[in-house]
Short mmCIF file of C-alpha atoms and ligand atoms in Angstrom, two decimals:
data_model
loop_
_atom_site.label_atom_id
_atom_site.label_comp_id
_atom_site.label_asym_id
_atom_site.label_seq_id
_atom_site.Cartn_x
_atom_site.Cartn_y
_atom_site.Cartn_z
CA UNK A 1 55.43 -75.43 53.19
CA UNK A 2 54.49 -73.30 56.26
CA UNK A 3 53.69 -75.40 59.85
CA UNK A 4 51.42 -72.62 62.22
CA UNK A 5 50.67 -73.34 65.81
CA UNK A 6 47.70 -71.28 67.52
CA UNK A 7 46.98 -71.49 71.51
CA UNK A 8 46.47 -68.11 72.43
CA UNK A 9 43.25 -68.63 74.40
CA UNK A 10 41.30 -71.83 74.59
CA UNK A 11 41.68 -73.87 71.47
CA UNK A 12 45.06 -75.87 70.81
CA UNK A 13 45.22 -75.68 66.91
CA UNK A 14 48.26 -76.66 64.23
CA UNK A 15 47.63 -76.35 60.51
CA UNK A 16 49.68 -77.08 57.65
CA UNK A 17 49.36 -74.26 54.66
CA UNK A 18 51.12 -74.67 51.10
CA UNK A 19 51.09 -71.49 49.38
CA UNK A 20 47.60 -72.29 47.87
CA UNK A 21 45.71 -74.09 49.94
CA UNK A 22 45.33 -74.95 53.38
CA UNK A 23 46.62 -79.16 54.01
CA UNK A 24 45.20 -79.35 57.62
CA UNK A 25 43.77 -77.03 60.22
CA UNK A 26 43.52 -79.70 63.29
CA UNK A 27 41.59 -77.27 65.91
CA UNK A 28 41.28 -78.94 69.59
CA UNK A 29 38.79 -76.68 71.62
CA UNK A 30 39.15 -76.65 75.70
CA UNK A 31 35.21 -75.65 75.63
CA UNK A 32 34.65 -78.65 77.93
CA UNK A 33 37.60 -77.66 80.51
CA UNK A 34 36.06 -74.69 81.11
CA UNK A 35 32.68 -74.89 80.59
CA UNK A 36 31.69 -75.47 84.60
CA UNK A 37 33.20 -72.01 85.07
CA UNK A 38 31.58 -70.10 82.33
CA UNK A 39 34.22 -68.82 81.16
CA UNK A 40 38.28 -69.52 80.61
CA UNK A 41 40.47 -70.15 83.40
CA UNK A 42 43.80 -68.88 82.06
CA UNK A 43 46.10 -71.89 84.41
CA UNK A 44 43.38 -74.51 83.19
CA UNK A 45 44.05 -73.30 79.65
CA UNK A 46 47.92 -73.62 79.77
CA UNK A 47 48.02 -77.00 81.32
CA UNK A 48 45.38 -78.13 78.73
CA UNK A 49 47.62 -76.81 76.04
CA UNK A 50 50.37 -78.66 77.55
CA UNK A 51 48.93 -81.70 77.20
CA UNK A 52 47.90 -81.25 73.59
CA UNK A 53 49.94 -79.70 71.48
CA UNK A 54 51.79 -83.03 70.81
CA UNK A 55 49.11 -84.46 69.33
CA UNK A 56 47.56 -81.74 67.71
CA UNK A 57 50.53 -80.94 65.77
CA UNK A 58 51.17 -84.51 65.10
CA UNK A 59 47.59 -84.87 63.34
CA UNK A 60 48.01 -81.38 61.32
CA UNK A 61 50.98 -83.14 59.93
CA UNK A 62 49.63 -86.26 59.28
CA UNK A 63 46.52 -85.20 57.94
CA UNK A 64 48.38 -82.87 55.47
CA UNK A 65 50.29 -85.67 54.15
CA UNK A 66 53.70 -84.07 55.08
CA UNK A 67 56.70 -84.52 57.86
CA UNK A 68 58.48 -82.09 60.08
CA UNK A 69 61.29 -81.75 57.17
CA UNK A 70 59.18 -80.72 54.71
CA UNK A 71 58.52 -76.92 56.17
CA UNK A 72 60.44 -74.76 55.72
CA UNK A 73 58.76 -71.44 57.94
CA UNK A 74 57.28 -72.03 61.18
CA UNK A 75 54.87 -69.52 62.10
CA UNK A 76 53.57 -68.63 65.94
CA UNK A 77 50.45 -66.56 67.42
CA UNK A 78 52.71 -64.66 69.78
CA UNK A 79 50.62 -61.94 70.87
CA UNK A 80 48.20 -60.99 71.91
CA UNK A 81 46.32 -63.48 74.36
CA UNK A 82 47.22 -65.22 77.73
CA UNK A 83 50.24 -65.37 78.93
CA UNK A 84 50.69 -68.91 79.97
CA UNK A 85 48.98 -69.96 76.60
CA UNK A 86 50.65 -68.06 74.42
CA UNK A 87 54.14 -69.52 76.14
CA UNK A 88 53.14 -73.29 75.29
CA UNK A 89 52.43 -72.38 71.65
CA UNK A 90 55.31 -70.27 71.15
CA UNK A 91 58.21 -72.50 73.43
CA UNK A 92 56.83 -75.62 71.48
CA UNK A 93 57.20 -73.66 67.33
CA UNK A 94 60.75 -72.39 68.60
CA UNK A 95 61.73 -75.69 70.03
CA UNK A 96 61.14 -77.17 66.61
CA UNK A 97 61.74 -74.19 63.95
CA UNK A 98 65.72 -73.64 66.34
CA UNK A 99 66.25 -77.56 66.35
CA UNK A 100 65.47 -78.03 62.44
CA UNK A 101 67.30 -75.24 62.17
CA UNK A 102 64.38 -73.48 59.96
CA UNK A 103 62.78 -70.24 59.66
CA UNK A 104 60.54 -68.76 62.57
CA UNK A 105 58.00 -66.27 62.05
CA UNK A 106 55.49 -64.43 64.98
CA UNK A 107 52.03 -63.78 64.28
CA UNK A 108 50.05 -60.71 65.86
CA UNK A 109 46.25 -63.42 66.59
CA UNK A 110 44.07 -60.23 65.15
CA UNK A 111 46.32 -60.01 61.86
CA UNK A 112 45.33 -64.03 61.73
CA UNK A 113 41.72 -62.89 62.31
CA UNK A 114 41.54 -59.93 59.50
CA UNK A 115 43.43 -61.99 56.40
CA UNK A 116 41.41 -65.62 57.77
CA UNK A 117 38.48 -64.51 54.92
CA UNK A 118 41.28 -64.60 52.57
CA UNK A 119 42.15 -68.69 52.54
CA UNK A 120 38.49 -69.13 50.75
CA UNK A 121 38.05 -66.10 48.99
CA UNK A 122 39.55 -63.63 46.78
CA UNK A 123 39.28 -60.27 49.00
CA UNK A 124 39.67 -56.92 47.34
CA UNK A 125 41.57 -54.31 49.15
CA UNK A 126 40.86 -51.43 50.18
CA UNK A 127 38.47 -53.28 52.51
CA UNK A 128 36.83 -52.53 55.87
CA UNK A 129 37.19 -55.59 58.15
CA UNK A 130 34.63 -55.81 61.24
CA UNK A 131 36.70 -58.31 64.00
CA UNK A 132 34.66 -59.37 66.63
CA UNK A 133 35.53 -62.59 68.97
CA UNK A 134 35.58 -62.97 72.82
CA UNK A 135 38.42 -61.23 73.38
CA UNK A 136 38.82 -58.06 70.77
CA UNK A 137 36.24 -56.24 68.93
CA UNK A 138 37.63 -53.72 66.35
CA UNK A 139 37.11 -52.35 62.77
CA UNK A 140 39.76 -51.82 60.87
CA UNK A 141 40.84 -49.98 56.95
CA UNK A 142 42.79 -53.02 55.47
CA UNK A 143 44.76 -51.87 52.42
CA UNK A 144 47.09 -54.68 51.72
CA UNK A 145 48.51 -57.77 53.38
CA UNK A 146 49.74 -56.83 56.90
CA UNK A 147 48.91 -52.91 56.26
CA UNK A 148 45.96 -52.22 57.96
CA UNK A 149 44.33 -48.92 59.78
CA UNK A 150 42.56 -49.60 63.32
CA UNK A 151 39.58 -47.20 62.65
CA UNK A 152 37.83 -48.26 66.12
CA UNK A 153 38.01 -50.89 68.83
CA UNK A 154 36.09 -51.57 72.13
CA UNK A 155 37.03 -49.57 75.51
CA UNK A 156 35.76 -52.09 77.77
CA UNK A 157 34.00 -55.84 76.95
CA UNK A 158 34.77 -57.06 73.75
CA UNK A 159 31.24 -57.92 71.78
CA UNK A 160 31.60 -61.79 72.12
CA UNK A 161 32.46 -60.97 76.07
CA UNK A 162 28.91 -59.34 75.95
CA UNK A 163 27.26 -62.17 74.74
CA UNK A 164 29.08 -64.47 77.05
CA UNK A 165 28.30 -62.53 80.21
CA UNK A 166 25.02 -61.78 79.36
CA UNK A 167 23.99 -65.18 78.41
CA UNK A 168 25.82 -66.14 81.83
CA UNK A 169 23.30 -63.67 83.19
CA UNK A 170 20.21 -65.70 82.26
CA UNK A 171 21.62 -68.98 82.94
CA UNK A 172 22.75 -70.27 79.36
CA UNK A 173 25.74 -72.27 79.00
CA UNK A 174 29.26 -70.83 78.21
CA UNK A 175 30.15 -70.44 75.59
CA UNK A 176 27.06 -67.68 75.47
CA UNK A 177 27.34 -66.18 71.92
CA UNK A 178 25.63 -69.50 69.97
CA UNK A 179 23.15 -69.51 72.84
CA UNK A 180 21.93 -65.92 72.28
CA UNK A 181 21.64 -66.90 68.90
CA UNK A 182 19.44 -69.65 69.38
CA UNK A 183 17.13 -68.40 71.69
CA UNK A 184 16.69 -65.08 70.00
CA UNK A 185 15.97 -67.73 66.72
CA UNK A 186 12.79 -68.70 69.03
CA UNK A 187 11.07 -65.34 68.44
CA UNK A 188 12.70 -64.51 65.06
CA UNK A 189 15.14 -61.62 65.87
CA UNK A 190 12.66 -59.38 67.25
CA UNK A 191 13.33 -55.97 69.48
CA UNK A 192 11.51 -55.81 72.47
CA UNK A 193 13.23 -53.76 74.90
CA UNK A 194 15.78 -51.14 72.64
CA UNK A 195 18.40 -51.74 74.70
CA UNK A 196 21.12 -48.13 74.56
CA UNK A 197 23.26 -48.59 71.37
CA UNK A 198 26.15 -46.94 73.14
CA UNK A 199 28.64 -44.34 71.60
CA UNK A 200 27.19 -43.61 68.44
CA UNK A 201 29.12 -40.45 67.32
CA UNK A 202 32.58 -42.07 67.95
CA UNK A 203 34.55 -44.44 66.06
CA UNK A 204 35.11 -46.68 69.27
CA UNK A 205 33.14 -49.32 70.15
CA UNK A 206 31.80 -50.25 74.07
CA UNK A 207 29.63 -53.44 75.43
CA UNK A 208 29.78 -53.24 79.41
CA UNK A 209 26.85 -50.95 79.52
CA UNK A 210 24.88 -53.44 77.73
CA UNK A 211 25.09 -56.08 80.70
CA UNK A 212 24.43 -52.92 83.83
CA UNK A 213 21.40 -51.71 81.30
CA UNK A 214 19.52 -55.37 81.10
CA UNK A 215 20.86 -56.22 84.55
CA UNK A 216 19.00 -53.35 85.92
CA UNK A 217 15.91 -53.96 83.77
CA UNK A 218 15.66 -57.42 84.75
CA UNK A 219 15.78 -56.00 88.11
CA UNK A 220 12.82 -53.10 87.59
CA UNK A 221 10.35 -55.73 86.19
CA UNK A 222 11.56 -57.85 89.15
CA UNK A 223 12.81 -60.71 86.90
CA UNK A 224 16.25 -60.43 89.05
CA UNK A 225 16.98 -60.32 92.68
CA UNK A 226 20.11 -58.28 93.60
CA UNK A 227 19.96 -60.24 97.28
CA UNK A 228 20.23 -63.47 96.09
CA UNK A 229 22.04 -62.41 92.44
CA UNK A 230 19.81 -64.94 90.94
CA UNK A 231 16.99 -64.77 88.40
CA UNK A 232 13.21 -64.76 90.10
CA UNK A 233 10.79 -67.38 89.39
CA UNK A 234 8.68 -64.88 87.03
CA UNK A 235 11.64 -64.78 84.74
CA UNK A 236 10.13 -67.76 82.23
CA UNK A 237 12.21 -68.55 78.98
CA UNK A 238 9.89 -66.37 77.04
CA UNK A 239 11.19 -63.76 78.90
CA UNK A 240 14.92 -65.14 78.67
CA UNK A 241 14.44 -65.63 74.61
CA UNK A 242 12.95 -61.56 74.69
CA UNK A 243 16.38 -60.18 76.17
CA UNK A 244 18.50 -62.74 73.77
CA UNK A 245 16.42 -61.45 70.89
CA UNK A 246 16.94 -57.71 71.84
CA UNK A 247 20.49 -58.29 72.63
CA UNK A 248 21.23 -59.63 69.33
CA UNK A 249 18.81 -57.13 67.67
CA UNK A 250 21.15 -54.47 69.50
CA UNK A 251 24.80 -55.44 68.63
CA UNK A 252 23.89 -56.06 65.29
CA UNK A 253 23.17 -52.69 64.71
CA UNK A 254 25.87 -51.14 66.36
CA UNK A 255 28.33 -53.18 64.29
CA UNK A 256 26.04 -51.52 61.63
CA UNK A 257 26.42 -48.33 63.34
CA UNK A 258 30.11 -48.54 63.05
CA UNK A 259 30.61 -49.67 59.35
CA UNK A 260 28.15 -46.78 58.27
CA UNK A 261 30.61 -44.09 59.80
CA UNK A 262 33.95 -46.02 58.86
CA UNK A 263 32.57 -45.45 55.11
CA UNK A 264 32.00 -41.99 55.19
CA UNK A 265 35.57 -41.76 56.13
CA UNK A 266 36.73 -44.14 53.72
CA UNK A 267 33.92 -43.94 50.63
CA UNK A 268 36.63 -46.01 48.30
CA UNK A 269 36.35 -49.46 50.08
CA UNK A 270 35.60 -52.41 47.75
CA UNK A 271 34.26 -54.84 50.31
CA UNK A 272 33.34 -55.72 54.05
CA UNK A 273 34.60 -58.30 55.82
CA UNK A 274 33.54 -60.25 59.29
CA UNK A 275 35.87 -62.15 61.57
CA UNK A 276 36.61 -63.36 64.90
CA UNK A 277 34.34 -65.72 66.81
CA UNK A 278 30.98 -63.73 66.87
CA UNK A 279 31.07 -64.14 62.86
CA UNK A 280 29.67 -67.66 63.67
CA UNK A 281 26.29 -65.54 63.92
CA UNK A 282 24.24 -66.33 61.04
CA UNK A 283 21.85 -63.38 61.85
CA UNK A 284 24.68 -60.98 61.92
CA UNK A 285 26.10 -62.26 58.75
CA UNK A 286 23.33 -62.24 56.90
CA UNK A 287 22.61 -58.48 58.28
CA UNK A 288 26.39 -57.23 57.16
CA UNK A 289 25.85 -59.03 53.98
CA UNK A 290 22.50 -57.06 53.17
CA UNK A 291 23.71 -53.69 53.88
CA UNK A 292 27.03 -54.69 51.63
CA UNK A 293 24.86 -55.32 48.94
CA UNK A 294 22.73 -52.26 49.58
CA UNK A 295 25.82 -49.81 49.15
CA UNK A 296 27.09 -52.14 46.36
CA UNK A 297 30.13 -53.79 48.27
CA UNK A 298 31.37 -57.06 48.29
CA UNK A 299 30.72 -58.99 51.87
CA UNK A 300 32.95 -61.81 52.73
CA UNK A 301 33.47 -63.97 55.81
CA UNK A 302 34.93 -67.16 56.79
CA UNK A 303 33.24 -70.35 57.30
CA UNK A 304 32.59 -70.71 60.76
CA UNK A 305 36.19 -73.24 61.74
CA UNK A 306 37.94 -70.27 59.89
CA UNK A 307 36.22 -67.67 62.42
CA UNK A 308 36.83 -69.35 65.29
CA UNK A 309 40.61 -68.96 66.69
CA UNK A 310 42.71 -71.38 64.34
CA UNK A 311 46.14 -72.21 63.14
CA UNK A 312 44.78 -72.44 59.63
CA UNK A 313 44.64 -67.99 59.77
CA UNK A 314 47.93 -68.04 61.43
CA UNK A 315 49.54 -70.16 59.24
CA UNK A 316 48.19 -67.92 56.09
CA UNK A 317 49.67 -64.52 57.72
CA UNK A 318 53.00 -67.22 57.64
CA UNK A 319 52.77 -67.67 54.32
CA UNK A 320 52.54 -64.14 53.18
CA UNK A 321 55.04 -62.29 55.78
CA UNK A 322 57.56 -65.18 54.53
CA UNK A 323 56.77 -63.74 51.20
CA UNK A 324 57.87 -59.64 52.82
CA UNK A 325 60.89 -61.47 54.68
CA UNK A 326 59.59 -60.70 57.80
CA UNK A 327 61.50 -63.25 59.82
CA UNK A 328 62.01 -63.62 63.35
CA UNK A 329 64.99 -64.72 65.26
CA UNK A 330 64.69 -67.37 68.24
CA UNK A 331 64.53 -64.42 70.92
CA UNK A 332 60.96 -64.23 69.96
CA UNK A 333 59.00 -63.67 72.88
CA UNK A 334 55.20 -63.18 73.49
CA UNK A 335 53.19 -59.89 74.32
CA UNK A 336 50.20 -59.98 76.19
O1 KG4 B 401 37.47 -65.99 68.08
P1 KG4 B 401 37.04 -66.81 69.26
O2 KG4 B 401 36.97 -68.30 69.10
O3 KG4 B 401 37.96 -66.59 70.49
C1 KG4 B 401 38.49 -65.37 70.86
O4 KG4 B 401 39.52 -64.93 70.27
O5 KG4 B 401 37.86 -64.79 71.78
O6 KG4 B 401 35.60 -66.24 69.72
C2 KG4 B 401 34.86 -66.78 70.76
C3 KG4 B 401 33.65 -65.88 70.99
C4 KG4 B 401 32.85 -66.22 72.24
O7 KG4 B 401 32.62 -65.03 72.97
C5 KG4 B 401 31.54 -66.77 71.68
O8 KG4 B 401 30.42 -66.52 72.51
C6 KG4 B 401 31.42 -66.03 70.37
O9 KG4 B 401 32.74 -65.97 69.87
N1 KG4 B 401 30.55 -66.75 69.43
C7 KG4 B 401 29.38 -66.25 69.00
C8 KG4 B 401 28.78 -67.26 68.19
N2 KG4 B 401 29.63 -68.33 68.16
C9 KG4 B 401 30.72 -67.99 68.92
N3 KG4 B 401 28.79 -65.07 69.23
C10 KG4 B 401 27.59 -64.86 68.66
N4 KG4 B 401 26.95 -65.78 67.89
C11 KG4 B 401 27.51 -66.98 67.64
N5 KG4 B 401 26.86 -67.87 66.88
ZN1 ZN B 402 40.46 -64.96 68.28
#
């Protein structure tokens, strides 16, 4: 029985996995500490994970119908994420794995994110896996459990950072990337403005451009004013759902952009797979999942609690680097 702990970021999460399935995957999001500030405020974050992990590892027990001495690995995000987070997580599963005098393994949050499709589904490998959340975006060759290639990753904003800033931008709550999505429902995915799809002949992905590009749009059709770094009064929600629309029109097919090229490198993948946050996105899904079935692959992606930062992923990469004896010692530390 493996006991996972997740705090990375902004969500305090414990789950409870038993080889087969997943008992509990108790997810407490800090969406409503932070949502005044658009965005996460790392010292909010770790005092808010101080104050729940208690419970929230309390209820992952309970819920999974098990106590602390039946597990037998405990497994920890450890890197990479912030600091002060990552410390409450990680003090709290040593604290407990050193005093039960049990098993402690560390958990790399983007190996959580690539092998989360894998706790509903059977996933071939080889497989291209497309991670995009707030924090990373990257595409990586995954040819086994805990051997995968990074084929590409983002130089600057991650994807789910674009969506957050951008939706910032035109004055939709935080978090922005379910926002975009709704808005750009409103006048059914459409392209309006073809905003750059940036770095198309390399591997690497980059989403700061995006923002200076509409930013500077906006501020041609005189929709923004760079005095008072607020939208003008011409700048109606018609216009707000236009920019969401292209936005979403835009990432979409770089993510398509990318996947196209990883393939011609690697022609003998069985399947694509979508992770991280953004995978929430039922436009993007449903995009990936076309163009799988178009080149005869296999698309797979969590539901959207598994895509999401959770324990329930972490607690899976547990399970399976118990299985390779990869086993920490109580020196464990974290890496930012
Ligand atoms: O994986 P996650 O919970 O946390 C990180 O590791 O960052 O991802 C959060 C990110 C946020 O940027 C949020 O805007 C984005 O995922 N997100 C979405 C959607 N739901 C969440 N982006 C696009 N469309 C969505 N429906
Ligand atoms: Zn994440």
């Amino acid at each position: 029985m493996i006991f996972a702990t997740e705090t990375s970021c902004d969500e305090t999460s414990c789950a409870v996995y038993d080889g087969k399935k997943l008992r509990s995957n108790v997810i407490f999001s800090q969406i409503e500490v932070h949502k005044s500030f658009g965005g996460v405020i790392p010292e909010l974050a770790s005092r808010s994970h101080l104050n729940k992990i208690n419970i929230v590892a309390q209820q992952a027990l309970d819920q999974a119908g098990v106590s602390l001495a039946d597990i037998q690995v405990f497994g920890v995000t450890h890197k990479p994420g912030l600091p002060g987070s990552l410390l409450i997580g990680l003090c709290f599963t040593k604290a407990l794995a050193w005093s039960l005098n049990k098993s402690i393994i560390g958990v790399n949050h983007l190996e959580g994110h690539i092998f989360s499709p894998f706790i509903e589904h059977k996933v071939p490998f080889p497989h291209l896996c497309l991670t995009a959340s707030g924090g990373h975006t990257s595409l990586y060759l995954v040819e086994g459990f805990g051997d995968m290639k990074l084929i590409g990753k983002t130089i600057d904003d991650a994807a789910g950072e674009a969506f957050d800033k951008i939706a910032k931008l035109l004055g939709f709550p935080y978090p922005g990337g379910p926002q975009i999505e709704k808005h750009a429902a409103e006048l059914k995915f459409q392209d309006f403005y073809f905003y750059p799809r940036s770095m198309q002949d390399a591997d690497d992905f980059s989403f700061s451009g995006l923002k200076t590009a509409i930013l500077y749009d906006l501020v041609d059709r005189k929709l923004y004013d760079m005095t008072t770094k607020q939208l003008t009064k011409a700048c109606t929600l018609e216009e707000k759902n236009k920019v969401a629309s292209s936005l979403l029109v835009c990432i979409k097919d770089i993510f398509l952009q990318k996947i196209r090229r990883a393939l011609k490198k690697y022609p003998h993948c069985k399947a694509i797979t979508f992770v991280g946050g953004v995978a929430c996105n039922v436009y993007i899904r449903s995009a990936l999942k076309n163009f799988a079935q178009e080149h005869g692959l296999l698309f797979f992606t969590p539901s959207p609690l598994l895509c999401t930062d959770n324990a329930g992923m972490i607690a899976f990469v547990t399970y399976f680097k118990s299985k390779q004896g990869a086993f920490a010692d109580y020196y464990l530390d974290i890496h930012t």
